[in-house]
Amino acid sequence: MNSTIRLTYRIIRSALDVNTISFLILLPVGYLLIMGLMMGSIIHSFNYGGSNLSYVSFIAPGIVADQILMGGSMAGWVLWSDKRTGMLEQIFSMPFSRFQYQLSNLIAMILVTFGGALIMILVAIPFISINITAYGFLLVFIYLVLGTLTFGSIMLALGATVRSNQVFNVISNVMFFVVTFTSSVFYPITSQTPRPLAMAAMLNPLTYVVDGIRGAFLNTSGVADVYYIAVLVTTSAIFMAIASLTYRRIKLSATV
Amino acid sequence: MNSIEVSDLKVSYDGKKYVVDGLSFDVEEGEIFGFLGPNGAGKTTTIRVLTTLIKPTQGTVNVLGMDVTKRGLEIRKRIGVILQQPSYEWNLSVEKNMYIYATLWNIPRSQVKKRIDELIEKFDLAEIRKVSAADISIGQRRRLQLVRELIHDSELLFLDEPTIGLDPIARKNLLTYFKSLAKDGTTIFFTTHNLEEADFLCDRVGIINHGRLYAIDSIDNLKATYEGDRTIEVLVNKAPERLAEKLKSRLVGAVVDGTFNKESPIKIVTNKVPDAMEIINEYIKEEGDSLLWLNIKKTELEDVFFKVVGEQQNE
Ligand SMILES: Nc1ncnc2c1ncn2[C@@H]1O[C@H](COP(=O)(O)OP(=O)(O)OP(=O)(O)O)[C@@H](O)[C@H]1O
Ligand SMILES: [Mg+2]
């Protein structure tokens, strides 16, 4: 078996125990069903992109998109804890390159995002109206990958630099909620959205992932996707560069 | 053939101070080489270079005939490394820790179960086999760390204080196992603070302090070099520091050490036992002190170590 695949397997095996998996699944399922169906009783249906939509159909693609934060935060956590438990140094003394380790972190987080997204789609399907094409699936795939690379790289940079457990958890939890709630996961960003919130949403890469995936679900994709994807390619490139810089600075190394 | 060749190795972490400062030595294939030295001497740093974790700041280092700066990946395929730093997958059981390690090392599926069962049996891990690594004792974690490294074969094993935290039985068991590995051709590079262990296990030892090698030879030769030396331990009541001063100033070539309190004796390594006794007598008369304890013994590896490190610190 290829080295990177073995490392990826190890990351997933060591990071995802039953408790973590349950949390990763139950939290978004809770949002989807509780928020989606409960709010549905006060927001019957509303006009979005020219058609009438139930609230649960509106937030389902948002919850799917939100899975990029799950995958991303897992990878950051793995790096942080490998540093802490000595596994990083041990793995570096084994027949793997440092690039392979970081690559397998990226692959592992994308796989976790996909796993989460698939579960959310399956849970949501009985409750939502969905009109996705093969091209739409391709778009969902691209958005999930780019979104995971963006947020995963932020988390990897955090994992590489932060030392204490508390600091890592606090920052990652705060980021998790701020990012989710300043994006278009739970509400559309329209001309009526308060200015600061609209600004925050515009600067938040998750918004582009959500809007892109929502478009794919409702078969309303169009030229806007080019813009969304360009933004996400840029953010993933920037944050991957930062992640790689902080990764190289992890302290084992003597000066040469 | 040499498994390790180090020539004028220097390492600096901060770009200013060399913590390894001009090491040169070779380790032969199949040899058990002990690397001894006080805390902070540079042992782990040297191992980090040899295992390609960090690059030499200066000098050339070949491991298994390959340059550590150029062929790290190939070197790492053929070595086994037990770092001083503990490591384990904290949320997995002992057994799963071993299985994951076997996967990382790409051990063929058909062999994994057999090997792991054997090791668990041999190193007495059956009781904690299913227990999470987070819930076992520190010594048990060390054992897990050691045993998982034996799942794969290595031509060259690096052991950085492997027996730290182990009980005497586990310790003996492990050292005997290492010895048998060496008999089958594995080269072992070993650091320890336990000099009895080094005496038991090693063919040759190097003594390092402040990043420099001060002695390197077979244990027998090292002992022979200090053959005429005896180690005197002396405990007095009133002014041990004054006695130590006297010994230091009058006993040429001796190493004198001690914490100068009433519980731990002053230790003197010297080949002039009668002179030392005279000085002690003189002190007792002058101070009206009494001798609480006196012991004269033959030089052990511990005394060699003590003398080499001590001489260098007296300079
Ligand atoms: N990562 C690091 N960054 C900066 N300095 C370091 C680092 N690791 C070790 N040092 C310094 O280098 C010197 C040698 O340390 P090293 O760990 O090699 O000693 P050692 O011989 O293994 O000691 P011990 O017996 O305590 O394990 C020490 O002075 C230490 O403070
Ligand atoms: Mg050390």
Short mmCIF file of N, CA and C in Angstrom, two decimals, chain A residues 1 6-7 9-10 13-17 77 81-87 89-98 100 252-256, chain B residues 11-15 48 53-57 73 76-77 81 83 85-92 96 100-101 103-106 145 148-149:
data_model
loop_
_atom_site.label_atom_id
_atom_site.label_comp_id
_atom_site.label_asym_id
_atom_site.label_seq_id
_atom_site.Cartn_x
_atom_site.Cartn_y
_atom_site.Cartn_z
N MET A 1 0.84 -1.20 0.00
CA MET A 1 0.00 0.00 0.00
C MET A 1 0.88 1.25 0.00
N ARG A 6 -1.48 4.92 3.61
CA ARG A 6 -1.32 4.36 4.97
C ARG A 6 -1.40 5.46 6.02
N LEU A 7 -0.77 6.58 5.73
CA LEU A 7 -0.83 7.70 6.67
C LEU A 7 -2.25 8.24 6.81
N TYR A 9 -5.02 6.59 6.34
CA TYR A 9 -5.77 5.60 7.10
C TYR A 9 -5.51 5.80 8.60
N ARG A 10 -4.25 5.99 8.94
CA ARG A 10 -3.88 6.17 10.34
C ARG A 10 -4.53 7.41 10.94
N ARG A 13 -8.23 6.64 11.44
CA ARG A 13 -8.41 5.69 12.53
C ARG A 13 -8.14 6.31 13.90
N SER A 14 -7.09 7.12 13.97
CA SER A 14 -6.74 7.62 15.29
C SER A 14 -7.59 8.83 15.68
N ALA A 15 -8.13 9.55 14.69
CA ALA A 15 -8.90 10.75 15.05
C ALA A 15 -10.37 10.45 15.28
N LEU A 16 -10.88 9.45 14.57
CA LEU A 16 -12.32 9.24 14.62
C LEU A 16 -12.69 8.04 15.47
N ASP A 17 -12.88 8.25 16.75
CA ASP A 17 -13.44 7.18 17.56
C ASP A 17 -14.97 7.35 17.57
N TRP A 77 -6.85 19.38 14.30
CA TRP A 77 -6.74 18.73 15.60
C TRP A 77 -5.72 17.60 15.58
N SER A 81 -2.57 17.40 17.95
CA SER A 81 -2.39 16.34 18.94
C SER A 81 -1.19 15.46 18.61
N ASP A 82 -0.86 15.28 17.34
CA ASP A 82 0.36 14.53 17.00
C ASP A 82 1.60 15.24 17.52
N LYS A 83 1.54 16.56 17.51
CA LYS A 83 2.63 17.35 18.07
C LYS A 83 2.73 17.08 19.56
N ARG A 84 1.57 17.09 20.19
CA ARG A 84 1.51 16.95 21.64
C ARG A 84 1.85 15.55 22.13
N THR A 85 1.37 14.53 21.42
CA THR A 85 1.57 13.16 21.90
C THR A 85 2.88 12.56 21.41
N GLY A 86 3.69 13.35 20.71
CA GLY A 86 4.97 12.83 20.25
C GLY A 86 4.88 12.02 18.96
N MET A 87 3.65 11.81 18.46
CA MET A 87 3.51 10.98 17.26
C MET A 87 4.11 11.67 16.04
N GLU A 89 6.86 13.55 15.78
CA GLU A 89 8.29 13.30 15.71
C GLU A 89 8.55 11.82 15.37
N GLN A 90 7.74 10.94 15.96
CA GLN A 90 7.91 9.51 15.68
C GLN A 90 7.66 9.24 14.19
N ILE A 91 6.59 9.80 13.65
CA ILE A 91 6.27 9.56 12.24
C ILE A 91 7.36 10.13 11.34
N PHE A 92 7.90 11.28 11.73
CA PHE A 92 9.00 11.85 10.94
C PHE A 92 10.25 10.96 10.97
N SER A 93 10.35 10.10 11.97
CA SER A 93 11.51 9.20 12.00
C SER A 93 11.22 7.89 11.26
N MET A 94 10.02 7.81 10.67
CA MET A 94 9.64 6.62 9.92
C MET A 94 9.75 6.91 8.42
N PRO A 95 9.58 5.88 7.58
CA PRO A 95 9.81 6.13 6.15
C PRO A 95 8.70 6.92 5.46
N PHE A 96 8.46 8.14 5.94
CA PHE A 96 7.51 9.03 5.28
C PHE A 96 8.20 10.38 5.13
N SER A 97 7.82 11.10 4.06
CA SER A 97 8.36 12.45 3.95
C SER A 97 7.40 13.38 4.70
N ARG A 98 7.90 14.55 5.03
CA ARG A 98 7.04 15.51 5.74
C ARG A 98 5.91 15.97 4.83
N GLN A 100 4.40 14.04 2.65
CA GLN A 100 3.38 12.99 2.67
C GLN A 100 2.47 13.10 3.89
N LEU A 252 11.41 21.18 15.48
CA LEU A 252 12.24 20.02 15.75
C LEU A 252 13.61 20.42 15.31
N SER A 253 13.58 21.36 14.33
CA SER A 253 14.73 21.52 13.47
C SER A 253 15.82 22.38 14.06
N ALA A 254 17.04 21.96 13.83
CA ALA A 254 18.19 22.79 14.16
C ALA A 254 18.44 23.73 13.00
N THR A 255 19.12 24.82 13.26
CA THR A 255 19.41 25.74 12.16
C THR A 255 20.52 25.16 11.30
N VAL A 256 20.40 25.37 10.02
CA VAL A 256 21.40 24.79 9.11
C VAL A 256 22.39 25.88 8.69
N VAL B 11 26.02 20.71 15.86
CA VAL B 11 24.60 21.06 15.75
C VAL B 11 24.31 22.26 16.64
N SER B 12 23.59 23.21 16.07
CA SER B 12 23.14 24.35 16.85
C SER B 12 21.65 24.52 16.64
N TYR B 13 20.92 24.74 17.73
CA TYR B 13 19.48 24.98 17.58
C TYR B 13 19.20 26.45 17.33
N ASP B 14 20.03 27.32 17.90
CA ASP B 14 19.72 28.74 17.83
C ASP B 14 20.66 29.51 16.90
N GLY B 15 21.57 28.78 16.26
CA GLY B 15 22.50 29.47 15.36
C GLY B 15 23.66 30.14 16.08
N ARG B 48 18.83 12.61 17.00
CA ARG B 48 17.96 13.28 16.03
C ARG B 48 18.64 13.44 14.68
N LEU B 53 16.01 13.35 11.72
CA LEU B 53 14.96 14.27 12.15
C LEU B 53 15.39 15.72 12.01
N ILE B 54 16.67 15.98 12.27
CA ILE B 54 17.20 17.32 12.03
C ILE B 54 18.50 17.21 11.23
N LYS B 55 18.85 18.32 10.61
CA LYS B 55 20.06 18.29 9.78
C LYS B 55 21.27 18.73 10.58
N PRO B 56 22.42 18.16 10.25
CA PRO B 56 23.64 18.63 10.91
C PRO B 56 23.88 20.09 10.53
N THR B 57 24.34 20.90 11.48
CA THR B 57 24.70 22.27 11.15
C THR B 57 26.03 22.25 10.38
N LEU B 73 14.99 9.41 3.57
CA LEU B 73 13.88 8.48 3.43
C LEU B 73 14.37 7.03 3.35
N ARG B 76 15.56 5.92 6.73
CA ARG B 76 14.46 5.67 7.67
C ARG B 76 13.72 4.36 7.38
N LYS B 77 13.80 3.89 6.16
CA LYS B 77 13.18 2.60 5.84
C LYS B 77 13.87 1.47 6.58
N VAL B 81 13.38 3.37 15.53
CA VAL B 81 13.69 4.50 16.40
C VAL B 81 12.80 4.52 17.64
N LEU B 83 12.37 6.97 20.48
CA LEU B 83 12.79 8.29 20.93
C LEU B 83 12.65 8.40 22.44
N GLN B 85 11.35 10.95 23.82
CA GLN B 85 10.01 11.52 23.92
C GLN B 85 8.95 10.43 23.79
N PRO B 86 8.04 10.29 24.77
CA PRO B 86 7.02 9.26 24.64
C PRO B 86 6.07 9.57 23.48
N SER B 87 5.50 8.56 22.89
CA SER B 87 4.49 8.79 21.86
C SER B 87 3.58 7.58 21.75
N TYR B 88 2.32 7.86 21.54
CA TYR B 88 1.32 6.80 21.40
C TYR B 88 0.03 7.43 20.91
N GLU B 89 -0.86 6.59 20.37
CA GLU B 89 -2.18 7.08 19.98
C GLU B 89 -3.03 6.99 21.23
N TRP B 90 -3.27 8.12 21.85
CA TRP B 90 -3.81 8.10 23.21
C TRP B 90 -5.22 7.55 23.31
N ASN B 91 -6.00 7.64 22.22
CA ASN B 91 -7.39 7.19 22.34
C ASN B 91 -7.62 5.78 21.81
N LEU B 92 -6.52 5.09 21.48
CA LEU B 92 -6.67 3.71 20.99
C LEU B 92 -6.10 2.73 22.00
N LYS B 96 -4.63 -1.87 19.35
CA LYS B 96 -4.88 -1.09 18.13
C LYS B 96 -3.70 -0.17 17.82
N ILE B 100 -2.05 -0.25 14.16
CA ILE B 100 -1.84 0.94 13.32
C ILE B 100 -0.37 1.09 12.97
N TYR B 101 0.47 0.79 13.95
CA TYR B 101 1.91 0.90 13.70
C TYR B 101 2.34 -0.09 12.62
N THR B 103 0.47 -1.17 10.24
CA THR B 103 0.01 -0.63 8.96
C THR B 103 0.98 0.42 8.45
N LEU B 104 1.39 1.31 9.34
CA LEU B 104 2.32 2.36 8.92
C LEU B 104 3.60 1.75 8.35
N TRP B 105 4.02 0.65 8.96
CA TRP B 105 5.25 0.00 8.48
C TRP B 105 4.99 -0.96 7.34
N ASN B 106 3.74 -1.04 6.92
CA ASN B 106 3.39 -1.86 5.77
C ASN B 106 3.76 -3.34 5.97
N GLN B 145 5.51 1.64 23.57
CA GLN B 145 6.35 2.36 22.61
C GLN B 145 7.53 1.50 22.15
N ARG B 148 6.11 -1.80 20.05
CA ARG B 148 5.59 -1.58 18.70
C ARG B 148 6.76 -1.41 17.71
N GLU B 149 7.91 -0.95 18.19
CA GLU B 149 9.05 -0.76 17.28
C GLU B 149 9.64 -2.11 16.87
#
